[in-house]
GROMACS .gro file of C-alpha atoms in nm:
model
  375
    1MET     CA    1  -6.125  -4.144  23.943
    2ARG     CA    2  -6.251  -4.288  23.680
    3VAL     CA    3  -6.015  -4.468  23.451
    4ALA     CA    4  -6.107  -4.549  23.088
    5LEU     CA    5  -5.979  -4.818  22.880
    6TYR     CA    6  -5.939  -4.559  22.556
    7ASP     CA    7  -5.913  -4.214  22.560
    8HIS     CA    8  -5.918  -4.131  22.156
    9ALA     CA    9  -6.015  -3.762  22.197
   10LYS     CA   10  -5.743  -3.705  22.477
   11LEU     CA   11  -5.450  -3.824  22.251
   12TYR     CA   12  -5.577  -3.590  21.940
   13ARG     CA   13  -5.541  -3.278  22.132
   14GLU     CA   14  -5.230  -3.325  22.245
   15HIS     CA   15  -5.083  -3.362  21.860
   16ARG     CA   16  -5.378  -3.151  21.740
   17GLY     CA   17  -5.149  -2.916  21.515
   18GLU     CA   18  -4.995  -3.185  21.305
   19ILE     CA   19  -5.314  -3.402  21.279
   20ASP     CA   20  -5.561  -3.132  21.214
   21ALA     CA   21  -5.243  -3.000  20.919
   22ALA     CA   22  -5.246  -3.362  20.806
   23ILE     CA   23  -5.641  -3.367  20.764
   24ALA     CA   24  -5.618  -3.049  20.581
   25ARG     CA   25  -5.336  -3.098  20.327
   26VAL     CA   26  -5.521  -3.431  20.234
   27LEU     CA   27  -5.903  -3.231  20.197
   28GLU     CA   28  -5.691  -2.940  19.991
   29SER     CA   29  -5.542  -3.156  19.799
   30GLY     CA   30  -5.879  -3.308  19.654
   31GLN     CA   31  -5.694  -3.646  19.621
   32PHE     CA   32  -5.852  -3.898  19.885
   33THR     CA   33  -5.699  -4.237  19.730
   34TRP     CA   34  -5.445  -4.245  19.517
   35GLY     CA   35  -5.251  -3.963  19.631
   36GLU     CA   36  -4.899  -3.881  19.772
   37GLU     CA   37  -4.984  -3.979  20.148
   38VAL     CA   38  -5.017  -4.349  20.106
   39PRO     CA   39  -4.665  -4.391  19.948
   40GLY     CA   40  -4.501  -4.182  20.240
   41PHE     CA   41  -4.693  -4.375  20.518
   42GLU     CA   42  -4.545  -4.753  20.311
   43GLU     CA   43  -4.172  -4.574  20.296
   44GLU     CA   44  -4.206  -4.442  20.640
   45PHE     CA   45  -4.322  -4.754  20.825
   46ALA     CA   46  -4.166  -4.960  20.662
   47SER     CA   47  -3.807  -4.791  20.782
   48TRP     CA   48  -3.903  -4.784  21.102
   49VAL     CA   49  -4.011  -5.122  21.158
   50ASP     CA   50  -3.666  -5.223  20.981
   51ALA     CA   51  -3.894  -5.452  20.671
   52ARG     CA   52  -3.768  -5.347  20.349
   53HIS     CA   53  -4.132  -5.302  20.206
   54ALA     CA   54  -4.469  -5.224  20.341
   55VAL     CA   55  -4.785  -5.222  20.209
   56ALA     CA   56  -5.133  -4.989  20.317
   57VAL     CA   57  -5.401  -5.174  20.364
   58GLY     CA   58  -5.788  -5.120  20.449
   59SER     CA   59  -5.761  -5.285  20.835
   60GLY     CA   60  -5.559  -5.539  20.974
   61THR     CA   61  -5.866  -5.824  20.870
   62ALA     CA   62  -5.751  -5.647  20.511
   63ALA     CA   63  -5.354  -5.776  20.593
   64LEU     CA   64  -5.441  -6.105  20.714
   65THR     CA   65  -5.640  -6.198  20.449
   66THR     CA   66  -5.457  -6.028  20.110
   67ALA     CA   67  -5.141  -6.160  20.290
   68LEU     CA   68  -5.258  -6.553  20.249
   69ARG     CA   69  -5.391  -6.491  19.878
   70ALA     CA   70  -5.047  -6.325  19.797
   71LEU     CA   71  -4.866  -6.670  19.917
   72GLY     CA   72  -5.138  -6.870  19.665
   73ILE     CA   73  -5.317  -6.980  20.058
   74GLY     CA   74  -5.674  -7.145  19.928
   75PRO     CA   75  -5.941  -7.433  19.881
   76GLY     CA   76  -5.767  -7.796  20.025
   77ASP     CA   77  -5.515  -7.583  20.221
   78GLU     CA   78  -5.483  -7.628  20.657
   79VAL     CA   79  -5.367  -7.263  20.829
   80ILE     CA   80  -5.227  -7.359  21.163
   81THR     CA   81  -5.260  -7.055  21.496
   82VAL     CA   82  -5.426  -6.979  21.771
   83ALA     CA   83  -5.783  -6.982  21.893
   84ASN     CA   84  -5.671  -6.685  22.209
   85THR     CA   85  -5.729  -6.397  22.030
   86ASP     CA   86  -5.983  -6.178  21.751
   87LEU     CA   87  -6.174  -6.325  21.471
   88ALA     CA   88  -5.995  -6.186  21.205
   89ASP     CA   89  -5.666  -6.490  21.224
   90SER     CA   90  -5.945  -6.728  21.162
   91ALA     CA   91  -6.182  -6.563  20.993
   92ALA     CA   92  -5.908  -6.473  20.717
   93ILE     CA   93  -5.777  -6.841  20.653
   94SER     CA   94  -6.163  -6.891  20.526
   95ALA     CA   95  -6.170  -6.633  20.348
   96VAL     CA   96  -5.917  -6.783  20.083
   97GLY     CA   97  -6.051  -7.095  20.101
   98ALA     CA   98  -5.851  -7.303  20.357
   99SER     CA   99  -5.897  -7.522  20.645
  100VAL     CA  100  -5.846  -7.351  20.988
  101VAL     CA  101  -5.635  -7.524  21.280
  102TRP     CA  102  -5.629  -7.453  21.621
  103VAL     CA  103  -5.384  -7.558  21.830
  104ASP     CA  104  -5.247  -7.434  22.222
  105ILE     CA  105  -5.073  -7.178  22.306
  106ASP     CA  106  -4.710  -7.157  22.601
  107PRO     CA  107  -4.870  -7.075  22.912
  108GLU     CA  108  -4.611  -6.801  22.970
  109SER     CA  109  -4.632  -6.589  22.645
  110ARG     CA  110  -4.968  -6.698  22.603
  111CYS     CA  111  -4.830  -6.731  22.193
  112ILE     CA  112  -4.860  -7.025  22.020
  113ASP     CA  113  -4.708  -7.308  22.135
  114THR     CA  114  -4.449  -7.439  21.881
  115THR     CA  115  -4.391  -7.787  21.955
  116ALA     CA  116  -4.832  -7.836  21.942
  117CYS     CA  117  -4.786  -7.636  21.601
  118GLU     CA  118  -4.536  -7.848  21.480
  119ALA     CA  119  -4.665  -8.167  21.601
  120ALA     CA  120  -5.009  -8.057  21.383
  121ILE     CA  121  -4.808  -7.988  21.032
  122THR     CA  122  -4.969  -8.246  20.772
  123PRO     CA  123  -4.986  -8.297  20.444
  124ARG     CA  124  -5.247  -7.990  20.356
  125THR     CA  125  -5.026  -7.760  20.546
  126ARG     CA  126  -4.951  -7.453  20.399
  127ALA     CA  127  -4.884  -7.178  20.600
  128LEU     CA  128  -4.817  -7.070  21.001
  129LEU     CA  129  -5.028  -6.798  21.150
  130PRO     CA  130  -4.837  -6.750  21.479
  131VAL     CA  131  -5.023  -6.423  21.664
  132ASP     CA  132  -4.836  -6.238  21.896
  133MET     CA  133  -5.053  -6.169  22.197
  134TYR     CA  134  -5.120  -5.854  22.380
  135GLY     CA  135  -4.800  -5.713  22.256
  136HIS     CA  136  -4.617  -5.963  22.351
  137PRO     CA  137  -4.427  -6.167  21.978
  138ALA     CA  138  -4.522  -6.533  21.949
  139ASP     CA  139  -4.111  -6.736  21.915
  140MET     CA  140  -4.103  -6.596  21.561
  141VAL     CA  141  -3.745  -6.707  21.527
  142GLU     CA  142  -3.861  -7.148  21.636
  143MET     CA  143  -4.142  -7.064  21.424
  144ARG     CA  144  -3.918  -6.942  21.126
  145ARG     CA  145  -3.747  -7.255  21.151
  146ILE     CA  146  -3.998  -7.464  21.170
  147ALA     CA  147  -4.152  -7.320  20.821
  148ASP     CA  148  -3.858  -7.348  20.669
  149ARG     CA  149  -3.803  -7.710  20.806
  150HIS     CA  150  -4.168  -7.774  20.657
  151GLY     CA  151  -4.127  -7.609  20.323
  152LEU     CA  152  -4.396  -7.366  20.481
  153ALA     CA  153  -4.567  -7.025  20.496
  154LEU     CA  154  -4.518  -6.752  20.774
  155VAL     CA  155  -4.751  -6.478  20.883
  156GLU     CA  156  -4.748  -6.350  21.168
  157ASP     CA  157  -5.028  -6.120  21.268
  158ALA     CA  158  -4.821  -5.864  21.483
  159CYS     CA  159  -5.161  -5.677  21.503
  160LEU     CA  160  -5.104  -5.618  21.912
  161ALA     CA  161  -4.735  -5.618  21.893
  162LEU     CA  162  -4.572  -5.262  21.719
  163GLY     CA  163  -4.242  -5.266  21.846
  164ALA     CA  164  -4.238  -5.543  22.027
  165GLU     CA  165  -3.865  -5.694  21.932
  166ILE     CA  166  -3.706  -6.023  21.961
  167ASP     CA  167  -3.325  -6.020  22.014
  168GLY     CA  168  -3.333  -5.623  22.010
  169SER     CA  169  -3.480  -5.647  21.575
  170ARG     CA  170  -3.876  -5.479  21.562
  171LEU     CA  171  -4.123  -5.721  21.485
  172GLY     CA  172  -4.127  -5.668  21.109
  173SER     CA  173  -3.933  -5.929  20.953
  174LEU     CA  174  -3.859  -6.253  21.017
  175ALA     CA  175  -4.275  -6.379  20.848
  176ASP     CA  176  -4.297  -6.419  20.486
  177VAL     CA  177  -4.562  -6.145  20.579
  178THR     CA  178  -4.616  -5.926  20.882
  179CYS     CA  179  -4.929  -5.756  20.942
  180PHE     CA  180  -5.100  -5.493  21.145
  181SER     CA  181  -5.318  -5.304  21.265
  182PHE     CA  182  -5.378  -4.938  21.343
  183ALA     CA  183  -5.737  -4.974  21.463
  184PRO     CA  184  -5.800  -4.677  21.678
  185GLY     CA  185  -5.728  -4.837  22.012
  186LYS     CA  186  -5.401  -4.963  21.905
  187HIS     CA  187  -5.047  -4.899  21.906
  188LEU     CA  188  -5.078  -4.685  21.611
  189GLY     CA  189  -5.404  -4.573  21.565
  190ALA     CA  190  -5.559  -4.407  21.271
  191TYR     CA  191  -5.934  -4.249  21.294
  192GLY     CA  192  -6.090  -4.579  21.127
  193ALA     CA  193  -5.997  -4.885  20.957
  194ALA     CA  194  -5.599  -4.941  20.867
  195GLY     CA  195  -5.348  -5.185  20.850
  196ALA     CA  196  -5.092  -5.295  20.630
  197CYS     CA  197  -4.823  -5.592  20.553
  198THR     CA  198  -4.488  -5.560  20.601
  199THR     CA  199  -4.251  -5.823  20.373
  200GLN     CA  200  -3.837  -5.831  20.276
  201ASP     CA  201  -3.989  -5.994  19.963
  202ALA     CA  202  -4.028  -5.741  19.654
  203ALA     CA  203  -4.234  -5.951  19.438
  204LEU     CA  204  -4.457  -6.074  19.689
  205ALA     CA  205  -4.485  -5.662  19.823
  206GLU     CA  206  -4.591  -5.644  19.501
  207ARG     CA  207  -4.847  -5.926  19.423
  208ILE     CA  208  -4.987  -5.793  19.830
  209ARG     CA  209  -5.055  -5.440  19.639
  210ARG     CA  210  -5.197  -5.560  19.302
  211LEU     CA  211  -5.464  -5.759  19.553
  212ALA     CA  212  -5.564  -5.510  19.747
  213THR     CA  213  -5.655  -5.260  19.457
  214ASN     CA  214  -5.862  -5.431  19.291
  215GLY     CA  215  -5.539  -5.595  19.078
  216GLN     CA  216  -5.434  -5.288  18.935
  217ALA     CA  217  -5.048  -5.117  18.923
  218ARG     CA  218  -5.068  -4.855  19.025
  219GLU     CA  219  -4.800  -4.757  18.823
  220ARG     CA  220  -5.002  -4.751  18.523
  221ASN     CA  221  -5.316  -4.675  18.584
  222TYR     CA  222  -5.212  -4.343  18.869
  223GLY     CA  223  -4.854  -4.282  18.785
  224PRO     CA  224  -4.665  -3.961  18.589
  225LYS     CA  225  -4.811  -4.126  18.257
  226PRO     CA  226  -5.077  -4.341  18.329
  227SER     CA  227  -5.222  -4.500  18.032
  228LEU     CA  228  -5.581  -4.492  17.905
  229GLY     CA  229  -5.856  -4.718  18.028
  230LEU     CA  230  -5.798  -5.005  18.291
  231HIS     CA  231  -5.588  -5.262  18.326
  232HIS     CA  232  -5.663  -5.575  18.611
  233GLU     CA  233  -5.393  -5.816  18.612
  234ALA     CA  234  -5.512  -5.980  18.901
  235GLU     CA  235  -5.867  -6.024  19.028
  236GLY     CA  236  -5.785  -5.791  19.359
  237HIS     CA  237  -6.057  -5.663  19.626
  238ASN     CA  238  -6.057  -5.198  19.752
  239GLU     CA  239  -5.849  -5.289  19.999
  240ARG     CA  240  -5.669  -4.986  20.019
  241MET     CA  241  -5.605  -4.753  20.291
  242ASP     CA  242  -5.728  -4.422  20.227
  243GLU     CA  243  -5.490  -4.097  20.237
  244LEU     CA  244  -5.670  -3.974  20.546
  245GLN     CA  245  -5.600  -4.206  20.765
  246ALA     CA  246  -5.254  -4.266  20.572
  247ALA     CA  247  -5.216  -3.855  20.646
  248VAL     CA  248  -5.344  -3.870  20.988
  249LEU     CA  249  -5.099  -4.192  21.081
  250ARG     CA  250  -4.795  -4.016  20.933
  251ALA     CA  251  -4.814  -3.723  21.220
  252LYS     CA  252  -4.825  -3.999  21.498
  253LEU     CA  253  -4.602  -4.209  21.402
  254PRO     CA  254  -4.292  -3.944  21.524
  255TYR     CA  255  -4.471  -3.987  21.849
  256LEU     CA  256  -4.421  -4.374  21.862
  257ASP     CA  257  -4.098  -4.429  22.020
  258GLU     CA  258  -4.272  -4.195  22.336
  259ALA     CA  259  -4.589  -4.372  22.365
  260LEU     CA  260  -4.430  -4.728  22.352
  261ALA     CA  261  -4.164  -4.550  22.684
  262VAL     CA  262  -4.483  -4.498  22.898
  263ARG     CA  263  -4.645  -4.836  22.780
  264ARG     CA  264  -4.366  -5.038  22.955
  265ALA     CA  265  -4.381  -4.781  23.279
  266GLN     CA  266  -4.664  -4.814  23.320
  267ALA     CA  267  -4.648  -5.180  23.276
  268ASP     CA  268  -4.341  -5.189  23.468
  269ARG     CA  269  -4.566  -4.980  23.763
  270TYR     CA  270  -4.866  -5.279  23.750
  271THR     CA  271  -4.553  -5.565  23.833
  272GLU     CA  272  -4.450  -5.367  24.126
  273ARG     CA  273  -4.820  -5.321  24.196
  274LEU     CA  274  -4.936  -5.619  24.203
  275ALA     CA  275  -4.758  -5.885  24.220
  276GLY     CA  276  -4.797  -6.117  24.444
  277LEU     CA  277  -5.220  -6.048  24.423
  278VAL     CA  278  -5.280  -6.233  24.109
  279ASP     CA  279  -5.090  -6.455  23.819
  280LEU     CA  280  -4.851  -6.120  23.605
  281PRO     CA  281  -4.809  -6.120  23.244
  282GLY     CA  282  -4.412  -6.263  23.138
  283GLN     CA  283  -4.151  -6.139  22.905
  284LYS     CA  284  -3.973  -6.382  22.790
  285THR     CA  285  -3.593  -6.360  22.773
  286GLY     CA  286  -3.479  -6.173  22.453
  287PHE     CA  287  -3.798  -6.071  22.401
  288ARG     CA  288  -3.953  -5.751  22.430
  289HIS     CA  289  -4.307  -5.673  22.480
  290ALA     CA  290  -4.494  -5.386  22.275
  291TRP     CA  291  -4.735  -5.422  22.590
  292ARG     CA  292  -5.110  -5.358  22.375
  293ASN     CA  293  -5.284  -5.475  22.668
  294TYR     CA  294  -5.195  -5.572  23.032
  295VAL     CA  295  -5.377  -5.873  23.093
  296ILE     CA  296  -5.358  -6.056  23.425
  297GLU     CA  297  -5.481  -6.380  23.508
  298LEU     CA  298  -5.706  -6.488  23.814
  299ASP     CA  299  -5.983  -6.737  23.946
  300ARG     CA  300  -6.200  -6.464  24.070
  301ARG     CA  301  -6.178  -6.272  23.759
  302ASP     CA  302  -6.553  -6.171  23.677
  303ALA     CA  303  -6.612  -6.061  24.114
  304LEU     CA  304  -6.299  -5.853  24.026
  305ALA     CA  305  -6.447  -5.729  23.661
  306ALA     CA  306  -6.761  -5.600  23.837
  307HIS     CA  307  -6.594  -5.450  24.127
  308LEU     CA  308  -6.349  -5.231  23.890
  309LEU     CA  309  -6.666  -5.157  23.604
  310ALA     CA  310  -6.855  -5.040  23.976
  311GLN     CA  311  -6.557  -4.782  24.076
  312GLY     CA  312  -6.514  -4.663  23.698
  313ILE     CA  313  -6.227  -4.835  23.602
  314GLY     CA  314  -6.209  -4.994  23.272
  315CYS     CA  315  -6.148  -5.351  23.188
  316ASN     CA  316  -6.207  -5.612  22.966
  317ALA     CA  317  -6.183  -6.030  22.898
  318LEU     CA  318  -6.065  -5.983  22.610
  319TYR     CA  319  -6.081  -6.269  22.318
  320ALA     CA  320  -6.297  -6.552  22.530
  321PRO     CA  321  -6.428  -6.788  22.519
  322PRO     CA  322  -6.170  -6.825  22.309
  323MET     CA  323  -6.239  -6.906  21.897
  324HIS     CA  324  -6.276  -7.239  21.900
  325LEU     CA  325  -6.578  -7.241  22.122
  326GLN     CA  326  -6.706  -6.957  21.970
  327PRO     CA  327  -7.068  -7.070  21.776
  328VAL     CA  328  -6.938  -6.966  21.457
  329TYR     CA  329  -6.718  -7.242  21.487
  330LYS     CA  330  -6.937  -7.471  21.688
  331GLY     CA  331  -6.919  -7.743  21.360
  332PHE     CA  332  -6.478  -7.743  21.283
  333GLY     CA  333  -6.471  -8.047  21.588
  334TYR     CA  334  -6.290  -7.898  21.879
  335ALA     CA  335  -6.459  -7.992  22.176
  336ALA     CA  336  -6.432  -7.830  22.508
  337GLY     CA  337  -6.105  -7.915  22.674
  338SER     CA  338  -5.911  -7.994  22.316
  339LEU     CA  339  -5.710  -7.672  22.407
  340PRO     CA  340  -5.673  -7.688  22.774
  341THR     CA  341  -5.377  -7.324  22.877
  342THR     CA  342  -5.595  -7.111  22.570
  343GLU     CA  343  -5.936  -7.216  22.763
  344ARG     CA  344  -5.775  -7.204  23.107
  345SER     CA  345  -5.626  -6.882  23.055
  346GLY     CA  346  -5.977  -6.734  22.865
  347ASN     CA  347  -6.168  -6.837  23.157
  348ARG     CA  348  -5.904  -6.638  23.413
  349LEU     CA  349  -5.747  -6.313  23.205
  350LEU     CA  350  -5.817  -5.934  23.287
  351GLY     CA  351  -5.700  -5.657  23.078
  352LEU     CA  352  -5.607  -5.358  23.294
  353PRO     CA  353  -5.615  -4.998  23.131
  354LEU     CA  354  -5.308  -4.926  22.982
  355GLY     CA  355  -5.166  -4.708  22.720
  356PRO     CA  356  -5.052  -4.252  22.645
  357HIS     CA  357  -5.434  -4.167  22.738
  358LEU     CA  358  -5.244  -4.240  23.154
  359SER     CA  359  -5.063  -4.105  23.453
  360LEU     CA  360  -4.863  -4.366  23.660
  361GLN     CA  361  -5.106  -4.219  23.922
  362GLN     CA  362  -5.423  -4.372  23.748
  363ILE     CA  363  -5.255  -4.679  23.668
  364ASP     CA  364  -5.170  -4.689  24.084
  365VAL     CA  365  -5.526  -4.642  24.095
  366VAL     CA  366  -5.573  -4.931  23.916
  367ALA     CA  367  -5.352  -5.142  24.090
  368GLU     CA  368  -5.527  -5.052  24.426
  369GLU     CA  369  -5.896  -5.077  24.329
  370VAL     CA  370  -5.754  -5.392  24.254
  371ARG     CA  371  -5.594  -5.520  24.603
  372ALA     CA  372  -5.962  -5.417  24.719
  373GLY     CA  373  -6.137  -5.644  24.471
  374LEU     CA  374  -5.970  -5.898  24.562
  375ALA     CA  375  -5.993  -5.791  24.983
   0.00000   0.00000   0.00000
């Protein structure tokens, strides 16, 4: 039985009516930017994550970069983050002119080691950028304490953890800015690139919005009584979400809780079937995983991956090698062995298929093939 990592077409077919109607609504309006869909999505998404403000942008990377710029991070500053993640986090820090400082991870959550993070703070440190890995939240309560203790900005990359919770509260309000991605394979997937920032600070939300829209005030240029000409109040970029993506996301948002429940049931099934075979992903007390990925660890990772792929089962070695060992960052001074837990995890991790496009029967098939591949 073939088991795909993703099947976007299947998920489209399940909600074809709502999605087609949303797309048609935009096409018939002729308003592909600066319409009603983006503000509508921002309001609905903010409510879903229980944040006061949401700003829709063009991608998860745009969310990270724009958040850092809005917080005034720039040349001469340092931003502490992790290396076991996508290029976007490090690239966003570099894009604003700041220096990337990588620290090691907690072996259970695979998120930032809060002790290592605090130890890495210097007089040049201006911001902390924890990443919620594979759906498990970073310890945002402790990260908030560290940021407040040292007077630092806190930007959370929750691109892999939409719907995750800490002490019963969804991610989206503990950081100064929380960044989300709506790439097609994420928990809430657009049909192209899309992202969002959430914050509790109205002034910060407005700065993010203007920086993402060429420095323009929406109400001044496109409101009910627009002024003639353009009014650029900041040197921004064109990072806004388009109306079509917002309409698709609004159509899919009502089904997000159901999709998260499916992911959690599948993760439970994997944990039941794979116990004792490999190192399983943990879930720390007080944290509720969103299960963007089900990532196991084992010494024979490459051999198992080859076996699964030969059986038609999708799998991947997510974010390996880690960023500090990637060629693009070879001049940053991080040698092999500098982040031992990150490196050990990167050499051993393997992501298995998981998501609402799959059935529990398919999860059982994957688990049996993992068992067969290790025999």
